Structure formats: C-alpha cells, structure tokens
Short mmCIF file of C-alpha atoms in Angstrom, two decimals:
data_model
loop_
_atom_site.label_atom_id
_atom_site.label_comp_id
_atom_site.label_asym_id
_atom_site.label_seq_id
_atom_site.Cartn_x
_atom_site.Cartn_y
_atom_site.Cartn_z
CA UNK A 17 46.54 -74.92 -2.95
CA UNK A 18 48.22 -71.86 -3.57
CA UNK A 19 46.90 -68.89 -2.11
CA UNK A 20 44.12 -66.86 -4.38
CA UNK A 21 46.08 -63.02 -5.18
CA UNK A 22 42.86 -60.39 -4.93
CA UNK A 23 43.91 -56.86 -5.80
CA UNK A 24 41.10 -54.01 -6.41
CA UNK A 25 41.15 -52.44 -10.01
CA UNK A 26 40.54 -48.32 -9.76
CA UNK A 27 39.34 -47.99 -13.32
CA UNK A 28 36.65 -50.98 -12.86
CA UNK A 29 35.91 -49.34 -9.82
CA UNK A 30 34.96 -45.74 -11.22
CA UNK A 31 33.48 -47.15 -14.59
CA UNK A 32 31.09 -48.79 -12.42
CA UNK A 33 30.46 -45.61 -9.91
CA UNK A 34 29.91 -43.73 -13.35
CA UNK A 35 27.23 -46.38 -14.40
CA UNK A 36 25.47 -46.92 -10.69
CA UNK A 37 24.96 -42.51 -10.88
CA UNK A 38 24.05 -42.12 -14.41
CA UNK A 39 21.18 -44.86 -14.17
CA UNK A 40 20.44 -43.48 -10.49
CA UNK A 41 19.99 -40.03 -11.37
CA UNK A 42 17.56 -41.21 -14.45
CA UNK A 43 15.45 -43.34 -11.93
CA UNK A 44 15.25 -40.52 -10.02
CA UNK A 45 13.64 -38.95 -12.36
CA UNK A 46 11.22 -41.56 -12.97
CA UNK A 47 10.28 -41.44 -8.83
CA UNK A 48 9.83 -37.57 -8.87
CA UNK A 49 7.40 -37.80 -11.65
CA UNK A 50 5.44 -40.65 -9.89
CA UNK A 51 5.55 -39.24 -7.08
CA UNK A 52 4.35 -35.76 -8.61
CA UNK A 53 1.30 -37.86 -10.28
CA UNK A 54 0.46 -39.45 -6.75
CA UNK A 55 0.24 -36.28 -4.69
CA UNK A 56 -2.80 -35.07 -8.01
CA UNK A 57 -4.45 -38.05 -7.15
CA UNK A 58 -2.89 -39.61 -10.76
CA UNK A 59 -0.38 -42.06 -8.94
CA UNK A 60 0.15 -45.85 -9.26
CA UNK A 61 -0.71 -48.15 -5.97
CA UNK A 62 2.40 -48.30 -3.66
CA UNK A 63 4.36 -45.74 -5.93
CA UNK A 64 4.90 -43.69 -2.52
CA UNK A 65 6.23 -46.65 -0.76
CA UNK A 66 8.57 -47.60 -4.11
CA UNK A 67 10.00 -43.99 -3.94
CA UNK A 68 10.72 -44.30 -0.21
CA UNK A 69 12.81 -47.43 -0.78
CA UNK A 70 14.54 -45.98 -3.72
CA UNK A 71 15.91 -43.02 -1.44
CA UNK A 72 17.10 -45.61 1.06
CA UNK A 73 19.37 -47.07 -1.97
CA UNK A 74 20.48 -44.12 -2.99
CA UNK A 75 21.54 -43.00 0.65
CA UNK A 76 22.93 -46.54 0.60
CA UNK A 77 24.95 -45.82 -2.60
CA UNK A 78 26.11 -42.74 -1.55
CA UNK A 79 27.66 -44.38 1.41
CA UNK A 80 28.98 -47.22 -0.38
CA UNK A 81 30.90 -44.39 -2.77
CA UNK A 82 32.08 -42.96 0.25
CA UNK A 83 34.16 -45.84 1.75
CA UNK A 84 37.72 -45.33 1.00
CA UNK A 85 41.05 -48.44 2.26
CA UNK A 86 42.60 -46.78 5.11
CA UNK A 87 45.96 -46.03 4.30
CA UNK A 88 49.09 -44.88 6.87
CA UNK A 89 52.08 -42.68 6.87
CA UNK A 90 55.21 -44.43 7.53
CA UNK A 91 55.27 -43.07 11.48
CA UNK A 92 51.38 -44.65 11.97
CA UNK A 93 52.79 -47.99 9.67
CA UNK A 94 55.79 -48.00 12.22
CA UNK A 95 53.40 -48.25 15.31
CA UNK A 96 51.43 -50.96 13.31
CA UNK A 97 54.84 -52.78 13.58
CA UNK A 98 54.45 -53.03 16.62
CA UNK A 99 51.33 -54.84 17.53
CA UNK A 100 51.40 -58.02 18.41
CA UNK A 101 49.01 -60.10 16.55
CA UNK A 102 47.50 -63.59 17.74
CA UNK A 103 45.23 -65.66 15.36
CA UNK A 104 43.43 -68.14 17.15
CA UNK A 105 42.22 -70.87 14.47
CA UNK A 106 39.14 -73.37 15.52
CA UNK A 107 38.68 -75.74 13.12
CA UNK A 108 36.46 -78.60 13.43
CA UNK A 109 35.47 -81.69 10.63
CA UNK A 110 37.14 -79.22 8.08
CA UNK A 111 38.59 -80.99 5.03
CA UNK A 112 42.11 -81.71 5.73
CA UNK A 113 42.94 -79.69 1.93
CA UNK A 114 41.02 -76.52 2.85
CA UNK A 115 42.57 -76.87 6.88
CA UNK A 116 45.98 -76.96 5.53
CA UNK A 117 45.73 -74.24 2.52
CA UNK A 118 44.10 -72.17 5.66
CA UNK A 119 47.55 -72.48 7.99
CA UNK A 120 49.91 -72.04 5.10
CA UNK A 121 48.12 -69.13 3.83
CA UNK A 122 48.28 -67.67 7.54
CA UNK A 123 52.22 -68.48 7.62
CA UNK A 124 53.05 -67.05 4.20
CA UNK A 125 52.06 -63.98 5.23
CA UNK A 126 54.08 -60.36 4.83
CA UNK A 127 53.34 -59.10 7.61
CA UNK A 128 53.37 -62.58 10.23
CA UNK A 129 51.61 -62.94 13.77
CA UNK A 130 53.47 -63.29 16.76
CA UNK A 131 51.35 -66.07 17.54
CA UNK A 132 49.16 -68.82 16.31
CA UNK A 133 47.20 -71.25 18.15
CA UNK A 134 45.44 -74.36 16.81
CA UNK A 135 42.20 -75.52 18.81
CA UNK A 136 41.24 -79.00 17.24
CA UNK A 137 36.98 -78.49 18.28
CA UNK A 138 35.13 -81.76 18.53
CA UNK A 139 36.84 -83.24 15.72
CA UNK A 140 36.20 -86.62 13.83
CA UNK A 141 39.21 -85.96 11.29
CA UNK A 142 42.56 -87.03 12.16
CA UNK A 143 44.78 -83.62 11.61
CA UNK A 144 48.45 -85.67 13.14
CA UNK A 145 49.61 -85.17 9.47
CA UNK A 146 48.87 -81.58 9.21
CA UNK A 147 49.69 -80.48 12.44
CA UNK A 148 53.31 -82.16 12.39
CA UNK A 149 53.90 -80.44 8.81
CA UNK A 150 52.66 -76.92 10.05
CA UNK A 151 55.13 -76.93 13.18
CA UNK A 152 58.19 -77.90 10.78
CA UNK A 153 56.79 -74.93 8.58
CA UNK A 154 55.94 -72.59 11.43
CA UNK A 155 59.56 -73.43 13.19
CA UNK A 156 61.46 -72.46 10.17
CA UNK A 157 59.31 -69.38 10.14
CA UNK A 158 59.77 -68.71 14.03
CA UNK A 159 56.09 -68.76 14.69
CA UNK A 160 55.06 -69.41 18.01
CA UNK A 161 52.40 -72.48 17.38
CA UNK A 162 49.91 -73.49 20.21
CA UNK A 163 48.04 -76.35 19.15
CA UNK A 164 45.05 -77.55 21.85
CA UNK A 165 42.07 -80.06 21.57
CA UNK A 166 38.75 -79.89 23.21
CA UNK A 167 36.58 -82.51 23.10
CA UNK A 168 33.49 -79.74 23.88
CA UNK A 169 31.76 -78.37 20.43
CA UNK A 170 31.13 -74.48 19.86
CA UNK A 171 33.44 -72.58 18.29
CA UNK A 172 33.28 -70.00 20.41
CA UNK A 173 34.11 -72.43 23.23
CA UNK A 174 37.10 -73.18 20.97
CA UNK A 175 38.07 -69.78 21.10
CA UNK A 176 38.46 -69.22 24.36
CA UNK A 177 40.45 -71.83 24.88
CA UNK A 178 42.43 -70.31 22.35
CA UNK A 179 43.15 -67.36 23.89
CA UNK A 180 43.73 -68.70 27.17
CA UNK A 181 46.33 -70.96 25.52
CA UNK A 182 48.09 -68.13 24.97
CA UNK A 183 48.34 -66.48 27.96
CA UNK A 184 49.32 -69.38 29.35
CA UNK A 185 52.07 -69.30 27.49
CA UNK A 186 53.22 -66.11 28.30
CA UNK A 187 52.03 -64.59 24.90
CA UNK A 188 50.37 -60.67 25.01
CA UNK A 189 48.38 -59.93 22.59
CA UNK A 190 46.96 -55.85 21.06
CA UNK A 191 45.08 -57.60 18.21
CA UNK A 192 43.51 -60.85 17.39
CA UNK A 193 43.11 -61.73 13.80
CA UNK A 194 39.90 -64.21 14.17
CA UNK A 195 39.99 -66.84 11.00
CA UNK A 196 37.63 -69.74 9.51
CA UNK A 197 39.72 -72.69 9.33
CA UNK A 198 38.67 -72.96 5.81
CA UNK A 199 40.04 -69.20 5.15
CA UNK A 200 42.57 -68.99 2.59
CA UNK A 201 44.18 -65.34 3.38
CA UNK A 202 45.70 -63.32 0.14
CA UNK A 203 49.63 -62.71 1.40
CA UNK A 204 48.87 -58.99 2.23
CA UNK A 205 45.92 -59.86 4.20
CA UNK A 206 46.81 -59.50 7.70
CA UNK A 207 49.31 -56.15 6.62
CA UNK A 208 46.07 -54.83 4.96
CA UNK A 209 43.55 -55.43 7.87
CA UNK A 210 45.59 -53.88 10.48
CA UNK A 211 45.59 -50.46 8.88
CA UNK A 212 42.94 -49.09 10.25
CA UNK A 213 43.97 -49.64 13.90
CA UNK A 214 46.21 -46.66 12.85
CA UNK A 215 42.98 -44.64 14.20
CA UNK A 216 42.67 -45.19 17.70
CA UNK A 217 38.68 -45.08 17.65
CA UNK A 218 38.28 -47.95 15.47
CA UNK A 219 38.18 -51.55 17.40
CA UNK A 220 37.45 -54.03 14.50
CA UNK A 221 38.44 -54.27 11.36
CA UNK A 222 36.58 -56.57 8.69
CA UNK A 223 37.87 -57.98 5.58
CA UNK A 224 36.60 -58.91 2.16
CA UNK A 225 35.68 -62.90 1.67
CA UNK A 226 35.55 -64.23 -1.86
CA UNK A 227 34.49 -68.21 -2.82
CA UNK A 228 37.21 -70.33 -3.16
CA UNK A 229 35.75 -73.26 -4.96
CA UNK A 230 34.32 -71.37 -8.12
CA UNK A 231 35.18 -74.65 -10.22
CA UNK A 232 35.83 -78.21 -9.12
CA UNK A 233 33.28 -79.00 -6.74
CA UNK A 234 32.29 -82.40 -6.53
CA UNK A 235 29.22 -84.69 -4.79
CA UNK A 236 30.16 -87.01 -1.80
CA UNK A 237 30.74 -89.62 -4.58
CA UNK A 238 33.27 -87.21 -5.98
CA UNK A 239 31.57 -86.98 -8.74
CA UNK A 240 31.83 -83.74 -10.66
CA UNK A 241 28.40 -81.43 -10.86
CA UNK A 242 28.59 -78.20 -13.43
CA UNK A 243 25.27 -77.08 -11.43
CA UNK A 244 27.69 -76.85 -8.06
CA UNK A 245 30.15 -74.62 -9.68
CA UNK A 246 27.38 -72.53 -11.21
CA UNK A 247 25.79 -72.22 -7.33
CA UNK A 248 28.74 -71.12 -5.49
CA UNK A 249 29.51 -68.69 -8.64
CA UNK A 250 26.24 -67.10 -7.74
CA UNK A 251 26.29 -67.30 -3.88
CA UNK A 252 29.94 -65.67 -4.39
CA UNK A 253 28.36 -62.87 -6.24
CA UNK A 254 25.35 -62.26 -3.09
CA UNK A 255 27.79 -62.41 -0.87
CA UNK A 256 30.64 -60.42 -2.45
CA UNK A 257 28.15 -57.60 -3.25
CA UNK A 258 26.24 -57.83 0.05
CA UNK A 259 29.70 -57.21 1.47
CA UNK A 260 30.78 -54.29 -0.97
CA UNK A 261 27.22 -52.62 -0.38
CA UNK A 262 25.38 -53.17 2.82
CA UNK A 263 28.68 -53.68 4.63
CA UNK A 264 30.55 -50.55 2.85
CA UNK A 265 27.74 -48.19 3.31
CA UNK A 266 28.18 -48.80 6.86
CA UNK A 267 31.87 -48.98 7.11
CA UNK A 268 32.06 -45.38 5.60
CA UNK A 269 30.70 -44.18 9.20
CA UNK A 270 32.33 -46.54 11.43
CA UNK A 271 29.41 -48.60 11.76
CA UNK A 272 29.72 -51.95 10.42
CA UNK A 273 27.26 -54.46 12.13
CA UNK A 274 28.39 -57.92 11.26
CA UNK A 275 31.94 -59.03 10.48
CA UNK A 276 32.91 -61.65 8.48
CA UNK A 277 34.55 -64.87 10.87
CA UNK A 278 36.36 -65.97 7.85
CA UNK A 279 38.69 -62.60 8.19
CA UNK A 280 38.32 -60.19 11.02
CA UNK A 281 40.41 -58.60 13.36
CA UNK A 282 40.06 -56.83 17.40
CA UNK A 283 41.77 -54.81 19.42
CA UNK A 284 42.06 -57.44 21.80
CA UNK A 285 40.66 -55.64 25.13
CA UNK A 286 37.55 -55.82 23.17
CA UNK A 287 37.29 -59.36 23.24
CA UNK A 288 39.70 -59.82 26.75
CA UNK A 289 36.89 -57.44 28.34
CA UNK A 290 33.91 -58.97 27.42
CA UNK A 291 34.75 -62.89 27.14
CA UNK A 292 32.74 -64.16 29.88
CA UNK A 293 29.42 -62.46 28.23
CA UNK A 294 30.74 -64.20 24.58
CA UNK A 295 31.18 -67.51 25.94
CA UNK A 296 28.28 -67.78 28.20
CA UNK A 297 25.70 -65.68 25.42
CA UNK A 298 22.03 -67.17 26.34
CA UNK A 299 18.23 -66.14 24.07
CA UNK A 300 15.19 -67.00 25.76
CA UNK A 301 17.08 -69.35 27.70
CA UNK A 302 19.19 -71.30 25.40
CA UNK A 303 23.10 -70.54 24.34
CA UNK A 304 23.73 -69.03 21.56
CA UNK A 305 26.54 -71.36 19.29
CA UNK A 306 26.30 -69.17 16.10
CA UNK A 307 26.60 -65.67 15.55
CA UNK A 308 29.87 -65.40 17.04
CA UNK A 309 31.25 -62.97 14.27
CA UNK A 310 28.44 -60.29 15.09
CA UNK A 311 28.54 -60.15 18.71
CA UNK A 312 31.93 -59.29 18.74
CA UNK A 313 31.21 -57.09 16.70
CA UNK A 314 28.18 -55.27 19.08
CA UNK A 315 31.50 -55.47 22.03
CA UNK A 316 33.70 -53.42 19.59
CA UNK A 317 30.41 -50.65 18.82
CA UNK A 318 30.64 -50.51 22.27
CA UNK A 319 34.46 -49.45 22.68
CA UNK A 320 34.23 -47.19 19.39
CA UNK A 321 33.77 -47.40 15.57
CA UNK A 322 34.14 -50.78 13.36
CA UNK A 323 34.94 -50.40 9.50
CA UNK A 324 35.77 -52.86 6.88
CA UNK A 325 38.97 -52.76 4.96
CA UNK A 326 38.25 -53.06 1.29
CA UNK A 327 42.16 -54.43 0.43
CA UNK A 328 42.17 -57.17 3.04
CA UNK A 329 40.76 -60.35 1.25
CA UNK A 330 40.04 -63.58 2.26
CA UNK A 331 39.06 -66.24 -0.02
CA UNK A 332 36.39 -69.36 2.00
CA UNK A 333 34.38 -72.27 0.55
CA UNK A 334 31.14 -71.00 -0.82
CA UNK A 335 27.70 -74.21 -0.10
CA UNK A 336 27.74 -76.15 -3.18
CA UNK A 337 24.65 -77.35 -2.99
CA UNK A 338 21.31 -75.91 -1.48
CA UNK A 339 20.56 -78.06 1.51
CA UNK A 340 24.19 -76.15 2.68
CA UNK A 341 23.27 -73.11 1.53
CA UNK A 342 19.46 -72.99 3.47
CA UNK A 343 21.19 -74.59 6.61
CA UNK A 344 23.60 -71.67 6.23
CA UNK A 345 21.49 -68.64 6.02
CA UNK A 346 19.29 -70.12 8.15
CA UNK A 347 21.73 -70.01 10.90
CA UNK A 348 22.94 -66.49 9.76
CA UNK A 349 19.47 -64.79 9.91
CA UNK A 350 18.57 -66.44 13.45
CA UNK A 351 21.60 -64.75 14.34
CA UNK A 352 20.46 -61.36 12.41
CA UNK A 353 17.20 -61.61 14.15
CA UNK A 354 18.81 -62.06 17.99
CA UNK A 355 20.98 -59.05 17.41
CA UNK A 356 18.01 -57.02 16.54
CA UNK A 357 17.51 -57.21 20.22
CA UNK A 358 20.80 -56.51 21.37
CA UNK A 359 21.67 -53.47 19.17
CA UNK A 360 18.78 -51.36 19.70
CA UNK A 361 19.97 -52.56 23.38
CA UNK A 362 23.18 -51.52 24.11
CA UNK A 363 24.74 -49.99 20.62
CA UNK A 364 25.43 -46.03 21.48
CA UNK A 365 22.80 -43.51 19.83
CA UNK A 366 26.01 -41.29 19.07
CA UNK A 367 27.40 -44.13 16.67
CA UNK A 368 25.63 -44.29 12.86
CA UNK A 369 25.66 -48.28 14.18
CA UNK A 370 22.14 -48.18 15.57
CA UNK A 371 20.39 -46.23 12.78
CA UNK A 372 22.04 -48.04 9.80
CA UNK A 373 20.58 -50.69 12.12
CA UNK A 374 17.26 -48.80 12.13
CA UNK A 375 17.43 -48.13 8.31
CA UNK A 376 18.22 -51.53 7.74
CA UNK A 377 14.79 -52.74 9.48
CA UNK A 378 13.09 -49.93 7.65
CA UNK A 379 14.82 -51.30 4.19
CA UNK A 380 13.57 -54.98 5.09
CA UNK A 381 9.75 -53.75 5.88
CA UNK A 382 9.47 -51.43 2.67
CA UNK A 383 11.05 -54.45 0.39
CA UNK A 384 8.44 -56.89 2.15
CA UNK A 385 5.39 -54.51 1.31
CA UNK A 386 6.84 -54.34 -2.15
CA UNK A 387 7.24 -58.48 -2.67
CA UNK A 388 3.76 -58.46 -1.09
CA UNK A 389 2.86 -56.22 -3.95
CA UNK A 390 4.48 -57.58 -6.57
CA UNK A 391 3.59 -61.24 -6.05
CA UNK A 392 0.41 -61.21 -3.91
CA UNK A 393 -1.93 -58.25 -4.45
CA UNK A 394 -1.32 -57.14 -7.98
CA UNK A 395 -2.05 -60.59 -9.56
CA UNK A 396 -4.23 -62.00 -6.86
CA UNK A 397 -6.35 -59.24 -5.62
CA UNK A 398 -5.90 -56.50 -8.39
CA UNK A 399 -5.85 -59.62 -11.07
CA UNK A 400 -3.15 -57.07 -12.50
CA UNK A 401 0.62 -58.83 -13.37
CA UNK A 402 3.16 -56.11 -13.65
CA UNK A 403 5.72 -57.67 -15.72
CA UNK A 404 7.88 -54.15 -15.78
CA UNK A 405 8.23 -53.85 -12.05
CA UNK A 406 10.30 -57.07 -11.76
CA UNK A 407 12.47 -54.91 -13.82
CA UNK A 408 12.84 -53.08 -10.33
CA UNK A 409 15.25 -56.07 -8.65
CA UNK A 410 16.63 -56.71 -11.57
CA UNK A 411 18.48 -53.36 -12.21
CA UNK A 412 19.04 -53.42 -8.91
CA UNK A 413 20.70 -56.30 -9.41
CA UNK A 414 22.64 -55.72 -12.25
CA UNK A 415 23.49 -51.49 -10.41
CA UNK A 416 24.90 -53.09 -6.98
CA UNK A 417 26.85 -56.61 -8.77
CA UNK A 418 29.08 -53.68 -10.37
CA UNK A 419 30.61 -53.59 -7.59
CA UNK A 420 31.30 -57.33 -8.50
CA UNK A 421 34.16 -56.40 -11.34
CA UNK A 422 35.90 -53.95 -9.27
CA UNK A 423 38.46 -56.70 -8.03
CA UNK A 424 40.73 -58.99 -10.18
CA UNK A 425 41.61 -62.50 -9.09
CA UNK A 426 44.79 -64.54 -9.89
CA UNK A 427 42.51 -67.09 -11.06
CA UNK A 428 40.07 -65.77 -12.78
CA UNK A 429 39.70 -64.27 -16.25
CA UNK A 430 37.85 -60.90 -16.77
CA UNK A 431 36.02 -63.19 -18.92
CA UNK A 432 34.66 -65.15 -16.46
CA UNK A 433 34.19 -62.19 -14.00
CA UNK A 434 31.30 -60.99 -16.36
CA UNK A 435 29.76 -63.89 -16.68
CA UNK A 436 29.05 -64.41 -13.51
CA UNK A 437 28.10 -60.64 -13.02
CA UNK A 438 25.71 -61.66 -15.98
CA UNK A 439 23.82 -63.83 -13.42
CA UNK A 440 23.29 -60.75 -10.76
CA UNK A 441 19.05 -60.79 -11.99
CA UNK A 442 19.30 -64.55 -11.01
CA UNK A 443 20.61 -63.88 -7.38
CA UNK A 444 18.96 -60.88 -6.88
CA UNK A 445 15.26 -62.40 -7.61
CA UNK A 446 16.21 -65.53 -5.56
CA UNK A 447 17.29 -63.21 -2.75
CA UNK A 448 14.13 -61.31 -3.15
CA UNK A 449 11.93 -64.00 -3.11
CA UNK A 450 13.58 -67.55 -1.61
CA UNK A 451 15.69 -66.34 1.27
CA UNK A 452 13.15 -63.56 2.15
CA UNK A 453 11.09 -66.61 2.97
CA UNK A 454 14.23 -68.41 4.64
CA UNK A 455 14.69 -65.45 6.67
CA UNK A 456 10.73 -65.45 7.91
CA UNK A 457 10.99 -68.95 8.58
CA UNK A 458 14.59 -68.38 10.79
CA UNK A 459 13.03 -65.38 12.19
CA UNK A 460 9.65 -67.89 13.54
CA UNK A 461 12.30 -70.60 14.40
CA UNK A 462 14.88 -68.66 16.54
CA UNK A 463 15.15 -70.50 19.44
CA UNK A 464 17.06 -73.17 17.90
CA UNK A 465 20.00 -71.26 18.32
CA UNK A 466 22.43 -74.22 18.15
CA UNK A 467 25.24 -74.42 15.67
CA UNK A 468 23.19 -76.53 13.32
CA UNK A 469 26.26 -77.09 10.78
CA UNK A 470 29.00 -79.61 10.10
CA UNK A 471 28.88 -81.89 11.87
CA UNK A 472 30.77 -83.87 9.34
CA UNK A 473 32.98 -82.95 6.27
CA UNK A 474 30.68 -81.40 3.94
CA UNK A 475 33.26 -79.38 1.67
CA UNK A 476 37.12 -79.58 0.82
CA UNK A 477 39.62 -78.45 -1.98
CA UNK A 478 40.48 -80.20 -4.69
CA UNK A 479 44.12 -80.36 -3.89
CA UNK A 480 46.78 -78.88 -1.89
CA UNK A 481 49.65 -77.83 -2.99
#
C-alpha cells in the first residue's frame, strides 16, 4: 500500500475558525442572557453549570486557534540535520500488509533515520518474508536495520530491548521516533515532527494519526461489511478531532498530556533517563502494559514542554467493529484514569500541563452533571424532556468536527470528507453518552491494567503494494 499524502488546507482551516467564532460569539450571547435571568431568580435549572462549561470550550477554542506548525530558519533546519534519529518498531500479531506498508513507509522517508530496529514481540505470525525484503530495501537505502525477537509480551518490554539493541551496536541516538507497527507515515513525516526540537525546551513532539482503512474492511470470513467502513469513518472523525482540539489546545502552551504511539518522537535522554521507571511501571501492585504513549509523555513534562506538530501525519488502522473499539478505549481510559494520579504527582505547577490537566477533570465533572441532567433528572424526576438541549452536543459536534476538513488526503475526495463530517452529531452523542459509560466502567475496573489487546490478528490492509 502506498503511503496516504496528508497536507493541511489554510483556506479550510480559516473558513472553519470564521464559523467556530461567529456561532461562539452568538452562544455567548445566549449564556449571558441566561445567566442574567438566573442571578433575578428567572433562570433555567443547571443554566449556571451550562454557562460554566461553555467558557471552558471557549478557553478551549481559543487555545486550539492558537496552535501554530513550528517552522525553522535554515541555521535551526541545519542543526535538525544533525540529529540522529532511531525508530524502534515493536510489532506483535500485526497483519503482515499493514507490518510491511509500516517499514516501507518508515524507509521512504525524506528525511531517513540513522537507525531502525525491528523487535518481533510475542509473535504468532511468521514475518521471514518481510523481514528478508525490508533488509534488501533498507541496504540499498543504507539504513542501519536491527531486527530482535523476544519471546516476553509488552510492548514496552519490546522497547527496551529495542533500544538496547542499539547501543549494542554502537548506534547514539538525540531522538527516538516511537511508531505503531501498523503506522503508515506520510513521506514528510519524520522531517515534519522533528521541527520543533529546534526549541531546546520542548522534549516530545506528537503527530497527527488519521484511519487508514476508511473503505475495505472486511469480517474474519473476509467478507465485506459497509457498516465497518461506516465505523472506522466515524471513530476517524472522534479521534481526528479529539486530536485537533483537546490535544491542540494544549500543545499551544507546551502542555500536551498524551501522545499518540502511532507517531511520536523524544529527545532521547528523556526516555534513556527514565527507562528503568517505564519498564518496571506498577498501580496498586500490578504492571502497567498499556499506557506506554502517556507516560513518556509525564517523563518529557518533566524535562520541559511537549507540543504536537500539526504537519506530521500518520495514518493507523481505525477498530472496525465495536467489540475492538470498547476493548480499545477501555484500555485507553484505564490508562487516563492511572495518570490522573501521576500528573497531579510529579507534573511541575510552572507548566500549563497540570492545569489543562485540572481543567480537563473540571470539563469531565461539569459534562457528567449535564448528561445527568439531560437524561436522568429532567425526564425522570422533573418528568420534563428537553428536546432543544441535545441541540447542545450536537453543535458542539458539528463546531469542533470543522476542524475535520482542514486537511486533504490523497485518497479522499472533498466529497467524502463532508460526509463524514456530516456524521459529527452521531459521534459526538455516542461519545457523550456510550463511552462516558465505558470510561466509568474502566475507571471502576482499573486494576486490570494488562494489555488486554491482540492477542491475535484482528485487522490488516487490503493489499500491499
């Protein structure tokens, strides 16, 4: 498969910034009034606690605006040069397709590692075919390839063999690009993410993941399902937003919180430094398997500022059906709810880290009371059903997916782009209501804090080119 091309479009970009403040500055508005009619005793229940939230978004928003690609002048671009790069790539019971798109997106890249290094984690999938094609491709190339096995799970087990590979080998590194094995990286991907190392605060870098199976996907019969293609079109559009939003907001202050593993990269003292505490991560007495992306993350907060870089894209393979999807966000907000812990722990009160933290725990209790609200008291205890305030998530919805259209894909149509942002009510209401419960129920069941995933192919391309 040939790699997907992801560019960001300006005039989609300020078209949509034009909408989000027009309808912002009307709703505001509308919460000044309310609010005006609650302090003469004239107010609607919870219209204090609705007004609260809204300035939360719009602080969010404002952030979001703010977050701009870091770009460098040839002298900084010149000391990028000159960073040597390692990508360690774990990869266990990955579909042999999506494994090999991964490595040949990695070595058609502009700007190439000095290193790469294979760790084959607990496998059941024979990968003799792919590995003997990728040294041919990575000899021509003059790649240094490290390929290891381990017959231990954990991918963060898998990483540090990785890494220790390497040294073994003689190999220094300043910056390790961490990929999914299933990550197919756009050619400018690894040029892009290292831009903002140009800064000598900033210790990790995160880039922007897109599905790569929007169309195609298929049951374990190989049999083709329309209602697959239509569920990773809409878990692409959560997660794509969710990214461009919550993840931008926080990036314009140096304080991203969770980094994506499917495209991330570290100054690599931060990881060096603090390996032993990654690999050896215990909760309540158990290890930790998952979550891997986020505490490196927390090591980096610790060392200085982390951003995301809005030009260095990543396309992954979205859950195509919903037992994948609930095993997957189950994982991610056990995760979520363990760093809770840790960050108001050991993240620095001097970085915007721990309050966009804060904020974000104030966000999740104000949205709860609201769902409560909405779905509970009103029609159960009030006997009242307020049709209009499910308007509320769904112009949220339809206000944050714009930030959906602001990027054009080699294989996609505009066309299609917009339908799918058509859907944003769809996954914004099943966000609101379905994985807030998912997220209770990880939050009650957080000791289970294996890996819980894969532990057989579950998802592959099509083909591979």
């Amino acid at each position: 498969m040939k790699s997907i091309r992801v560019r960001r479009t300006r005039t989609r970009i300020l078209v949509g910034a034009a909408l989000s403040v027009a309808a912002l500055s009307i709703w505001l508005v509308r919460h000044i009034y309310s609010s005006i009619n609650t302090w003469q005793g004239r107010g609607q229940h919870f219209a204090t606690v609705y007004a609260l939230a809204f300035l939360l978004l719009m602080w969010q928003c404002v952030l979001y605006f703010c977050e701009r690609p870091r770009k460098v002048t040839p002298e900084q671009q010149g000391r990028l040069d000159e960073l040597r790069v390692t990508v360690p790539v774990p990869v266990r019971n990955e579909g042999p397709n999506a494994f090999k798109a991964c490595l040949a997106s990695i070595a058609d890249q502009a700007r190439l590692p000095q290193c790469i290094v294979v760790v084959e984690n607990d496998n059941s999938v024979d990968y003799a075919a792919v590995r003997s094609w990728f040294a041919g491709v990575c000899g021509e190339r003059g790649i240094p390839l490290i390929w290891e096995s381990t017959p231990v799970p954990g991918k963060r087990h898998a990483q540090g063999l990785a890494l220790a590979a390497a040294r073994r080998a003689g190999i220094s590194s300043d910056v390790y690009v961490t990929v999914d094995s299933d990550a197919n990286l756009d050619r400018q991907a690894i040029d892009e993410i290292l831009k903002p190392f140009a800064d000598r605060e900033i210790q990790s870098v995160a880039g922007i993941v897109l599905a790569s199976n929007l169309r195609g996907n298929v049951n374990s019969k190989g049999q083709r399902r329309r209602w697959r293609d239509a569920l990773v079109r809409l878990t692409d559009l959560w997660f794509v937003v969710g990214q461009l939003v919550d993840r931008s907001a926080q990036s314009a202050l140096g304080g991203v919180l969770v980094n994506s593993g499917v495209l991330a990269a570290y100054r690599a003292h931060v990881v060096d430094d603090n390996l032993d505490g990654y690999l050896n991560e215990t909760f309540l007495g158990r290890k930790v398997e998952f979550s891997d992306d986020s505490m490196l993350t927390i090591y980096a907060l610790q060392h200085g500022k982390a951003v995301q870089q809005p030009t260095a894209f990543a396309t992954t393979l979205m859950p195509d059906n919903f037992s994948q999807l609930f095993r997957m966000y189950t994982r991610w907000m056990r995760g979520a709810f363990i760093r809770t812990f840790w960050r108001f722990r050991y993240l620095r009160l001097d970085n915007y880290a721990y309050w966009g933290h804060l904020i974000g725990w104030i966000q999740m209790a104000l949205s709860t009371v609201i769902f409560i609200a909405l779905f509970l008291y009103l029609p159960f205890v009030r006997g009242v059903w307020t049709w209009e305030l499910l308007l509320i998530p769904v112009l949220v919805g339809y206000g944050q997916a714009l930030r959906y259209l602001g990027f054009r894909r080699s294989d996609e149509s505009f066309g299609a782009q917009l339908l799918t942002f058509a859907a944003a009510p769809v996954a914004q209401i099943f966000a609101f209501t379905v994985f807030r419960v998912v997220r209770w129920y990880a939050m009650a069941t957080c000791y289970r804090t294996g890996w819980g995933t894969r532990q057989k192919v579950e998802l592959d391309l099509v083909s591979s080119n």
